[in-house]
CSV table of C-alpha atoms in Angstrom, one decimal:
chain,number,residue,atom,x,y,z
A,1,UNK,CA,56.1,11.9,8.5
A,2,UNK,CA,53.1,13.5,10.2
A,3,UNK,CA,53.1,10.8,12.9
A,4,UNK,CA,53.1,13.2,15.9
A,5,UNK,CA,50.3,15.5,14.7
A,6,UNK,CA,46.9,15.2,16.4
A,7,UNK,CA,44.5,13.1,14.3
A,8,UNK,CA,41.9,15.8,14.3
A,9,UNK,CA,44.4,18.4,13.0
A,10,UNK,CA,45.5,16.0,10.3
A,11,UNK,CA,41.9,15.5,9.2
A,12,UNK,CA,41.4,19.2,8.8
A,13,UNK,CA,44.4,19.7,6.4
A,14,UNK,CA,42.5,18.6,3.3
A,15,UNK,CA,39.6,20.8,4.3
A,16,UNK,CA,41.9,23.9,4.4
A,17,UNK,CA,43.5,22.8,1.1
A,18,UNK,CA,40.2,22.4,-0.6
A,19,UNK,CA,38.9,25.7,0.6
A,20,UNK,CA,42.1,27.7,-0.4
A,21,UNK,CA,42.1,26.0,-3.9
A,22,UNK,CA,38.5,27.2,-4.5
A,23,UNK,CA,39.3,30.9,-3.9
A,24,UNK,CA,39.5,33.0,-7.1
A,25,UNK,CA,42.9,34.1,-8.4
A,26,UNK,CA,41.6,37.7,-8.9
A,27,UNK,CA,44.1,39.4,-6.6
A,28,UNK,CA,41.6,39.7,-3.7
A,29,UNK,CA,42.9,36.6,-2.0
A,30,UNK,CA,46.7,37.0,-2.2
A,31,UNK,CA,46.6,37.0,1.6
A,32,UNK,CA,44.1,35.4,3.8
A,33,UNK,CA,43.7,35.8,7.6
A,34,UNK,CA,43.2,32.9,10.0
A,35,UNK,CA,40.0,34.7,11.0
A,36,UNK,CA,38.6,34.6,7.4
A,37,UNK,CA,39.5,30.9,7.1
A,38,UNK,CA,38.0,30.1,10.4
A,39,UNK,CA,34.8,31.9,9.5
A,40,UNK,CA,34.5,30.3,6.1
A,41,UNK,CA,34.9,26.8,7.6
A,42,UNK,CA,33.0,27.2,10.8
A,43,UNK,CA,36.1,26.6,13.0
A,44,UNK,CA,37.7,28.5,15.8
A,45,UNK,CA,40.5,31.0,14.8
A,46,UNK,CA,43.0,29.7,17.4
A,47,UNK,CA,42.4,26.2,16.2
A,48,UNK,CA,43.1,27.3,12.6
A,49,UNK,CA,46.3,29.0,13.5
A,50,UNK,CA,47.5,26.0,15.5
A,51,UNK,CA,46.7,23.6,12.6
A,52,UNK,CA,48.3,25.7,10.0
A,53,UNK,CA,51.5,26.1,12.1
A,54,UNK,CA,52.1,22.4,11.5
A,55,UNK,CA,52.6,23.1,7.8
A,56,UNK,CA,55.5,25.5,8.5
A,57,UNK,CA,53.8,28.4,6.6
A,58,UNK,CA,53.9,31.5,8.7
A,59,UNK,CA,51.1,34.1,8.7
A,60,UNK,CA,52.1,37.7,8.8
A,61,UNK,CA,50.5,40.0,11.5
A,62,UNK,CA,47.6,42.0,10.3
A,63,UNK,CA,48.0,40.6,6.7
A,64,UNK,CA,47.4,36.9,7.0
A,65,UNK,CA,48.9,33.9,5.2
A,66,UNK,CA,50.2,34.3,1.6
A,67,UNK,CA,47.6,32.1,-0.1
A,68,UNK,CA,49.8,30.5,-2.8
A,69,UNK,CA,52.5,29.7,-0.3
A,70,UNK,CA,50.0,28.2,2.2
A,71,UNK,CA,48.5,26.0,-0.6
A,72,UNK,CA,52.0,24.8,-1.4
A,73,UNK,CA,52.8,24.1,2.3
A,74,UNK,CA,49.5,22.1,2.7
A,75,UNK,CA,50.3,20.2,-0.5
A,76,UNK,CA,53.8,19.4,0.8
A,77,UNK,CA,52.3,18.4,4.1
A,78,UNK,CA,49.9,16.0,2.4
A,79,UNK,CA,52.6,14.8,0.0
A,80,UNK,CA,50.3,15.7,-2.9
A,81,UNK,CA,53.2,16.0,-5.3
A,82,UNK,CA,54.5,12.5,-4.6
A,83,UNK,CA,52.6,10.3,-7.0
A,84,UNK,CA,51.1,7.3,-5.1
A,85,UNK,CA,49.4,4.3,-6.5
A,86,UNK,CA,46.3,2.8,-4.9
A,87,UNK,CA,44.2,-0.3,-5.6
A,88,UNK,CA,40.6,-1.2,-4.7
A,89,UNK,CA,39.5,-4.7,-3.5
A,90,UNK,CA,35.9,-5.4,-4.3
A,91,UNK,CA,34.3,-4.2,-7.5
A,92,UNK,CA,30.7,-4.1,-6.3
A,93,UNK,CA,28.6,-0.9,-6.2
A,94,UNK,CA,30.9,1.1,-3.9
A,95,UNK,CA,34.1,-0.1,-5.5
A,96,UNK,CA,32.8,0.8,-9.0
A,97,UNK,CA,31.7,4.2,-7.8
A,98,UNK,CA,35.1,4.9,-6.4
A,99,UNK,CA,36.8,3.7,-9.7
A,100,UNK,CA,34.8,6.4,-11.5
A,101,UNK,CA,35.5,9.1,-8.9
A,102,UNK,CA,38.0,11.7,-10.1
A,103,UNK,CA,38.9,13.3,-6.8
A,104,UNK,CA,41.9,11.1,-6.0
A,105,UNK,CA,44.1,13.0,-8.5
A,106,UNK,CA,43.8,16.2,-6.3
A,107,UNK,CA,45.9,14.4,-3.8
A,108,UNK,CA,48.4,12.8,-6.1
A,109,UNK,CA,46.7,9.5,-5.8
A,110,UNK,CA,46.4,7.3,-8.9
A,111,UNK,CA,43.9,4.4,-8.8
A,112,UNK,CA,45.7,1.5,-10.6
A,113,UNK,CA,43.1,-1.2,-10.7
A,114,UNK,CA,40.5,-3.1,-8.7
A,115,UNK,CA,40.3,-6.8,-7.7
A,116,UNK,CA,37.3,-9.1,-7.4
A,117,UNK,CA,36.5,-12.7,-7.2
A,118,UNK,CA,33.5,-12.7,-9.6
A,119,UNK,CA,34.5,-14.2,-13.0
A,120,UNK,CA,31.9,-12.0,-14.7
A,121,UNK,CA,33.7,-8.9,-13.5
A,122,UNK,CA,37.3,-10.0,-14.0
A,123,UNK,CA,38.7,-8.8,-17.3
A,124,UNK,CA,36.2,-5.9,-17.6
A,125,UNK,CA,37.0,-2.2,-17.1
A,126,UNK,CA,35.3,0.4,-14.9
A,127,UNK,CA,36.2,4.1,-15.2
A,128,UNK,CA,39.0,3.1,-17.5
A,129,UNK,CA,40.6,0.8,-14.8
A,130,UNK,CA,40.9,-2.9,-15.2
A,131,UNK,CA,39.1,-5.4,-12.8
A,132,UNK,CA,41.6,-8.2,-12.0
A,133,UNK,CA,41.3,-11.5,-10.2
A,134,UNK,CA,42.1,-11.4,-6.5
A,135,UNK,CA,44.6,-14.1,-7.3
A,136,UNK,CA,46.7,-11.5,-9.2
A,137,UNK,CA,46.7,-9.2,-6.1
A,138,UNK,CA,50.3,-9.8,-5.0
A,139,UNK,CA,51.9,-9.4,-8.4
A,140,UNK,CA,49.7,-6.5,-9.5
A,141,UNK,CA,50.3,-4.5,-6.3
A,142,UNK,CA,54.0,-4.9,-6.9
A,143,UNK,CA,53.8,-4.1,-10.6
A,144,UNK,CA,52.0,-0.9,-9.9
A,145,UNK,CA,54.1,-0.1,-6.8
A,146,UNK,CA,50.8,0.3,-4.9
A,147,UNK,CA,51.1,1.4,-1.2
A,148,UNK,CA,47.5,2.4,-0.6
A,149,UNK,CA,44.3,0.2,-0.8
A,150,UNK,CA,40.6,0.6,-0.4
A,151,UNK,CA,38.6,-2.3,0.9
A,152,UNK,CA,35.1,-2.5,-0.5
A,153,UNK,CA,34.2,-6.1,0.1
A,154,UNK,CA,31.5,-7.7,2.4
A,155,UNK,CA,32.2,-7.6,6.1
A,156,UNK,CA,33.0,-11.3,6.3
A,157,UNK,CA,35.9,-10.9,3.9
A,158,UNK,CA,37.4,-7.7,5.3
A,159,UNK,CA,40.0,-9.1,7.7
A,160,UNK,CA,41.3,-11.7,5.3
A,161,UNK,CA,41.6,-9.0,2.5
A,162,UNK,CA,43.6,-6.8,4.9
A,163,UNK,CA,46.0,-9.6,5.5
A,164,UNK,CA,46.4,-10.3,1.8
A,165,UNK,CA,47.0,-6.6,1.2
A,166,UNK,CA,49.7,-6.5,3.9
A,167,UNK,CA,51.5,-9.4,2.2
A,168,UNK,CA,51.3,-7.5,-1.1
A,169,UNK,CA,53.2,-4.6,0.5
A,170,UNK,CA,50.3,-2.2,1.1
A,171,UNK,CA,51.1,0.2,3.9
A,172,UNK,CA,47.7,2.0,4.4
A,173,UNK,CA,44.1,0.9,4.1
A,174,UNK,CA,40.8,2.7,3.9
A,175,UNK,CA,38.2,0.1,5.0
A,176,UNK,CA,34.6,0.6,3.9
A,177,UNK,CA,33.6,-2.9,4.9
A,178,UNK,CA,31.4,-2.7,8.0
A,179,UNK,CA,33.8,-4.7,10.1
A,180,UNK,CA,36.7,-3.4,12.2
A,181,UNK,CA,40.1,-4.5,10.8
A,182,UNK,CA,42.4,-5.4,13.7
A,183,UNK,CA,45.9,-6.6,14.4
A,184,UNK,CA,47.4,-5.7,11.0
A,185,UNK,CA,50.8,-4.6,12.4
A,186,UNK,CA,52.7,-2.1,10.3
A,187,UNK,CA,49.6,-1.2,8.2
A,188,UNK,CA,47.7,2.0,8.9
A,189,UNK,CA,43.9,1.6,8.8
A,190,UNK,CA,41.0,4.1,8.7
A,191,UNK,CA,37.7,2.4,9.1
A,192,UNK,CA,34.7,4.1,7.4
A,193,UNK,CA,31.4,2.5,8.4
A,194,UNK,CA,28.7,4.5,6.6
A,195,UNK,CA,25.8,3.2,8.6
A,196,UNK,CA,27.6,3.7,11.9
A,197,UNK,CA,28.4,7.3,11.0
A,198,UNK,CA,24.7,7.9,10.2
A,199,UNK,CA,23.8,6.2,13.5
A,200,UNK,CA,26.2,8.4,15.4
A,201,UNK,CA,24.6,11.5,13.9
A,202,UNK,CA,21.1,10.2,14.7
A,203,UNK,CA,22.1,9.6,18.3
A,204,UNK,CA,23.2,13.2,18.7
A,205,UNK,CA,19.8,14.6,17.7
B,1,UNK,CA,21.1,13.3,23.7
B,2,UNK,CA,24.8,12.3,23.5
B,3,UNK,CA,25.7,15.9,23.0
B,4,UNK,CA,28.3,16.1,25.7
B,5,UNK,CA,30.2,12.9,25.0
B,6,UNK,CA,33.6,13.2,23.3
B,7,UNK,CA,33.4,12.7,19.5
B,8,UNK,CA,36.0,10.0,19.5
B,9,UNK,CA,34.1,8.0,22.2
B,10,UNK,CA,30.9,8.4,20.2
B,11,UNK,CA,32.7,7.1,17.1
B,12,UNK,CA,33.8,3.9,18.9
B,13,UNK,CA,30.3,3.0,20.2
B,14,UNK,CA,29.2,1.3,16.9
B,15,UNK,CA,32.6,-0.6,16.9
B,16,UNK,CA,31.8,-2.1,20.3
B,17,UNK,CA,28.3,-2.9,19.3
B,18,UNK,CA,29.4,-4.6,16.1
B,19,UNK,CA,32.0,-6.6,17.9
B,20,UNK,CA,29.7,-7.8,20.7
B,21,UNK,CA,27.0,-8.8,18.2
B,22,UNK,CA,29.5,-11.0,16.3
B,23,UNK,CA,30.3,-13.1,19.4
B,24,UNK,CA,28.7,-16.5,19.5
B,25,UNK,CA,25.7,-17.3,21.8
B,26,UNK,CA,27.4,-20.5,23.0
B,27,UNK,CA,27.5,-19.6,26.7
B,28,UNK,CA,31.3,-18.7,26.6
B,29,UNK,CA,30.6,-15.0,26.2
B,30,UNK,CA,27.8,-14.4,28.8
B,31,UNK,CA,30.3,-12.0,30.4
B,32,UNK,CA,33.2,-10.2,28.7
B,33,UNK,CA,35.9,-8.1,30.4
B,34,UNK,CA,37.1,-4.7,29.3
B,35,UNK,CA,40.5,-6.3,28.7
B,36,UNK,CA,39.1,-8.8,26.3
B,37,UNK,CA,37.2,-6.2,24.4
B,38,UNK,CA,40.3,-3.9,24.3
B,39,UNK,CA,42.5,-6.7,23.0
B,40,UNK,CA,40.1,-7.7,20.3
B,41,UNK,CA,39.7,-4.2,19.0
B,42,UNK,CA,43.3,-3.0,19.5
B,43,UNK,CA,42.3,-0.3,22.0
B,44,UNK,CA,43.5,0.5,25.5
B,45,UNK,CA,41.6,-1.1,28.4
B,46,UNK,CA,41.2,2.2,30.4
B,47,UNK,CA,39.7,3.8,27.3
B,48,UNK,CA,37.3,0.9,26.8
B,49,UNK,CA,36.1,1.2,30.4
B,50,UNK,CA,35.7,5.0,30.1
B,51,UNK,CA,33.7,4.7,26.8
B,52,UNK,CA,31.4,2.0,28.1
B,53,UNK,CA,30.7,3.9,31.2
B,54,UNK,CA,28.7,6.4,29.1
B,55,UNK,CA,26.3,3.6,28.2
B,56,UNK,CA,25.3,3.2,31.9
B,57,UNK,CA,26.1,-0.5,31.8
B,58,UNK,CA,28.3,-1.5,34.7
B,59,UNK,CA,31.0,-4.1,34.5
B,60,UNK,CA,31.3,-6.5,37.5
B,61,UNK,CA,34.8,-6.8,39.1
B,62,UNK,CA,36.7,-9.9,37.9
B,63,UNK,CA,33.7,-11.0,35.8
B,64,UNK,CA,33.2,-8.3,33.2
B,65,UNK,CA,30.2,-6.9,31.5
B,66,UNK,CA,27.0,-9.0,31.0
B,67,UNK,CA,27.2,-9.2,27.2
B,68,UNK,CA,23.5,-9.1,26.4
B,69,UNK,CA,22.9,-6.2,28.8
B,70,UNK,CA,25.9,-4.3,27.3
B,71,UNK,CA,24.5,-4.8,23.8
B,72,UNK,CA,21.2,-3.4,24.9
B,73,UNK,CA,22.9,-0.5,26.6
B,74,UNK,CA,24.8,0.3,23.4
B,75,UNK,CA,21.7,-0.1,21.3
B,76,UNK,CA,19.9,2.3,23.6
B,77,UNK,CA,22.8,4.7,23.4
B,78,UNK,CA,22.8,4.6,19.6
B,79,UNK,CA,18.9,4.8,19.5
B,80,UNK,CA,19.0,1.6,17.4
B,81,UNK,CA,15.4,0.7,18.4
B,82,UNK,CA,14.0,4.1,17.3
B,83,UNK,CA,13.1,3.7,13.7
B,84,UNK,CA,14.6,6.6,11.7
B,85,UNK,CA,14.0,7.4,8.1
B,86,UNK,CA,16.9,8.6,5.8
B,87,UNK,CA,17.1,9.8,2.2
B,88,UNK,CA,19.9,10.0,-0.3
B,89,UNK,CA,20.5,13.0,-2.6
B,90,UNK,CA,22.4,11.9,-5.8
B,91,UNK,CA,21.7,8.6,-7.5
B,92,UNK,CA,25.1,8.3,-9.2
B,93,UNK,CA,27.6,5.4,-8.5
B,94,UNK,CA,27.9,6.1,-4.8
B,95,UNK,CA,24.2,6.9,-4.2
B,96,UNK,CA,23.2,3.7,-5.9
B,97,UNK,CA,25.8,1.6,-4.0
B,98,UNK,CA,24.4,3.0,-0.7
B,99,UNK,CA,20.8,2.2,-1.8
B,100,UNK,CA,21.8,-1.4,-2.2
B,101,UNK,CA,23.7,-1.6,1.1
B,102,UNK,CA,21.9,-3.5,3.8
B,103,UNK,CA,23.8,-2.3,6.8
B,104,UNK,CA,21.6,0.6,7.8
B,105,UNK,CA,19.0,-1.7,9.3
B,106,UNK,CA,21.5,-2.7,12.0
B,107,UNK,CA,21.1,0.8,13.4
B,108,UNK,CA,17.4,1.1,13.0
B,109,UNK,CA,17.8,3.3,9.9
B,110,UNK,CA,15.5,2.8,6.9
B,111,UNK,CA,16.4,4.3,3.6
B,112,UNK,CA,13.2,5.7,2.1
B,113,UNK,CA,14.3,6.9,-1.3
B,114,UNK,CA,16.8,8.8,-3.3
B,115,UNK,CA,16.6,12.1,-5.3
B,116,UNK,CA,18.3,13.0,-8.6
B,117,UNK,CA,18.0,15.6,-11.3
B,118,UNK,CA,18.6,13.2,-14.2
B,119,UNK,CA,15.2,12.5,-16.0
B,120,UNK,CA,16.6,9.0,-17.1
B,121,UNK,CA,17.0,8.0,-13.4
B,122,UNK,CA,13.8,9.6,-12.0
B,123,UNK,CA,11.0,7.0,-11.8
B,124,UNK,CA,13.4,4.1,-11.6
B,125,UNK,CA,14.2,1.9,-8.6
B,126,UNK,CA,17.5,0.9,-7.1
B,127,UNK,CA,17.8,-1.7,-4.3
B,128,UNK,CA,14.0,-1.6,-4.2
B,129,UNK,CA,14.0,2.1,-3.4
B,130,UNK,CA,12.5,4.8,-5.7
B,131,UNK,CA,14.5,7.5,-7.4
B,132,UNK,CA,12.5,10.7,-7.2
B,133,UNK,CA,13.0,14.2,-8.7
B,134,UNK,CA,14.8,16.7,-6.5
B,135,UNK,CA,11.7,18.8,-7.0
B,136,UNK,CA,9.8,16.3,-4.8
B,137,UNK,CA,12.4,16.6,-2.0
B,138,UNK,CA,10.4,18.7,0.4
B,139,UNK,CA,7.1,16.8,0.2
B,140,UNK,CA,8.8,13.4,0.2
B,141,UNK,CA,11.0,14.1,3.2
B,142,UNK,CA,7.9,15.1,5.1
B,143,UNK,CA,5.9,12.1,3.8
B,144,UNK,CA,8.6,9.7,5.0
B,145,UNK,CA,9.3,11.6,8.2
B,146,UNK,CA,13.0,11.7,7.2
B,147,UNK,CA,15.4,13.3,9.6
B,148,UNK,CA,18.7,11.9,8.2
B,149,UNK,CA,20.2,12.5,4.7
B,150,UNK,CA,23.2,11.4,2.7
B,151,UNK,CA,24.6,13.8,0.2
B,152,UNK,CA,26.2,12.0,-2.8
B,153,UNK,CA,26.1,14.8,-5.4
B,154,UNK,CA,29.1,16.6,-7.1
B,155,UNK,CA,31.0,19.0,-4.9
B,156,UNK,CA,29.5,22.1,-6.7
B,157,UNK,CA,26.0,21.1,-5.6
B,158,UNK,CA,26.7,20.1,-2.0
B,159,UNK,CA,26.1,23.3,-0.2
B,160,UNK,CA,22.9,24.0,-2.1
B,161,UNK,CA,21.7,20.5,-1.4
B,162,UNK,CA,22.4,20.9,2.3
B,163,UNK,CA,20.3,24.1,2.4
B,164,UNK,CA,17.4,22.3,0.6
B,165,UNK,CA,17.6,19.4,3.0
B,166,UNK,CA,17.5,21.8,6.0
B,167,UNK,CA,14.3,23.4,4.6
B,168,UNK,CA,12.8,19.9,4.3
B,169,UNK,CA,13.3,19.3,8.0
B,170,UNK,CA,16.4,17.1,7.8
B,171,UNK,CA,18.4,17.3,11.1
B,172,UNK,CA,21.6,15.5,10.3
B,173,UNK,CA,23.6,15.0,7.1
B,174,UNK,CA,26.4,12.6,6.1
B,175,UNK,CA,28.2,14.4,3.2
B,176,UNK,CA,30.2,12.4,0.7
B,177,UNK,CA,30.6,15.3,-1.7
B,178,UNK,CA,34.3,16.5,-1.6
B,179,UNK,CA,33.2,19.9,-0.4
B,180,UNK,CA,32.9,21.1,3.2
B,181,UNK,CA,29.3,22.0,4.1
B,182,UNK,CA,29.3,25.1,6.2
B,183,UNK,CA,26.9,27.4,8.1
B,184,UNK,CA,23.9,25.1,8.1
B,185,UNK,CA,22.6,26.1,11.6
B,186,UNK,CA,20.7,23.5,13.5
B,187,UNK,CA,21.8,20.6,11.1
B,188,UNK,CA,24.5,18.3,12.2
B,189,UNK,CA,27.0,17.4,9.5
B,190,UNK,CA,29.7,14.7,9.1
B,191,UNK,CA,31.8,15.2,6.0
B,192,UNK,CA,33.4,12.1,4.6
B,193,UNK,CA,35.9,12.9,1.8
B,194,UNK,CA,37.2,9.6,0.6
B,195,UNK,CA,40.2,11.0,-1.3
B,196,UNK,CA,41.1,13.2,1.6
B,197,UNK,CA,41.1,10.2,4.0
B,198,UNK,CA,43.4,8.3,1.6
B,199,UNK,CA,45.7,11.3,1.4
B,200,UNK,CA,45.8,11.6,5.2
B,201,UNK,CA,46.8,7.9,5.4
B,202,UNK,CA,49.5,8.4,2.8
B,203,UNK,CA,50.9,11.4,4.6
B,204,UNK,CA,51.3,9.3,7.7
B,205,UNK,CA,53.5,6.7,6.0
């Protein structure tokens, strides 16, 4: 699902969800207008209405969106209630930081384990998750029913890792290695190059 | 500069630069066509030509772009040769991983130091960079001439950190805290929510 929705709209859905979840349950936010959401998030009101229309939750004129319903609609949209299993390849600094990060649960994502090639790391645990050998990648991904993966290996190993993950049945990859992953048919990839993002920001100054 | 260029085009510039830098200097890649670049990166050829036109480097019909010139044009576009100083706030797992990451240099970005509130971390070094007290943030940002910052603190401290950075003269922020930073006039922000990105990928399956 969600294949035909503009990428930028898709990227804002978690932002709306996070914001609505932080509002207090004190009765003052049973309804919230697109204008209020737009202002809080620094977005245009028309844009907010357009984005939220994709969730199927309808705002009521002069009242706004019923907040709890809108949260549910966004959660459905993002499949938060479908438990999904993810693995990390690379248990260096970044991989370890992600293993300890609790935020995946908010989206129904369970980190199962990480893989590494370093014998000193294999067999240990980080954040309560086991570090396994890359040689166990295929069987472990199947065992955990993993469909998502995070690549946190050096740039030189990124493409090879993506191909290995594809063979193991992974359907979507978040790539932190500073190397573009290409030609991995049937697998969705988002590349996140931290240094490049900082460079883009700098070039806009 | 680069204010009027579409965000998606801007995001692809480091991808082109990385790719062109990896090609061997064996004489076979003195010129490269937009078609070859498009194929290697899984992009459309028209899109590649449109993006690269922003750099001011002209391709020659039936020959392609002079590779070294194109690299220089992309480097100029991304201000790679202007040394820029960056700081990190939050020396937890992610902050420490970033301090050890060597990729910033490729874009002319020098990490100066990190800030934390934990007395056990303050005064130590990670990746050869000092961890300083958040109380030293203002004076240290000025001392290092820092204009860029990475936020790697818990969500609850993100907005406050952004305001502190603004006061310290920071012009652009890459925010890894899973909380949208808003209303920070005059400061450019890119939010990177790792769990949200994974959720977006999952929702597209």
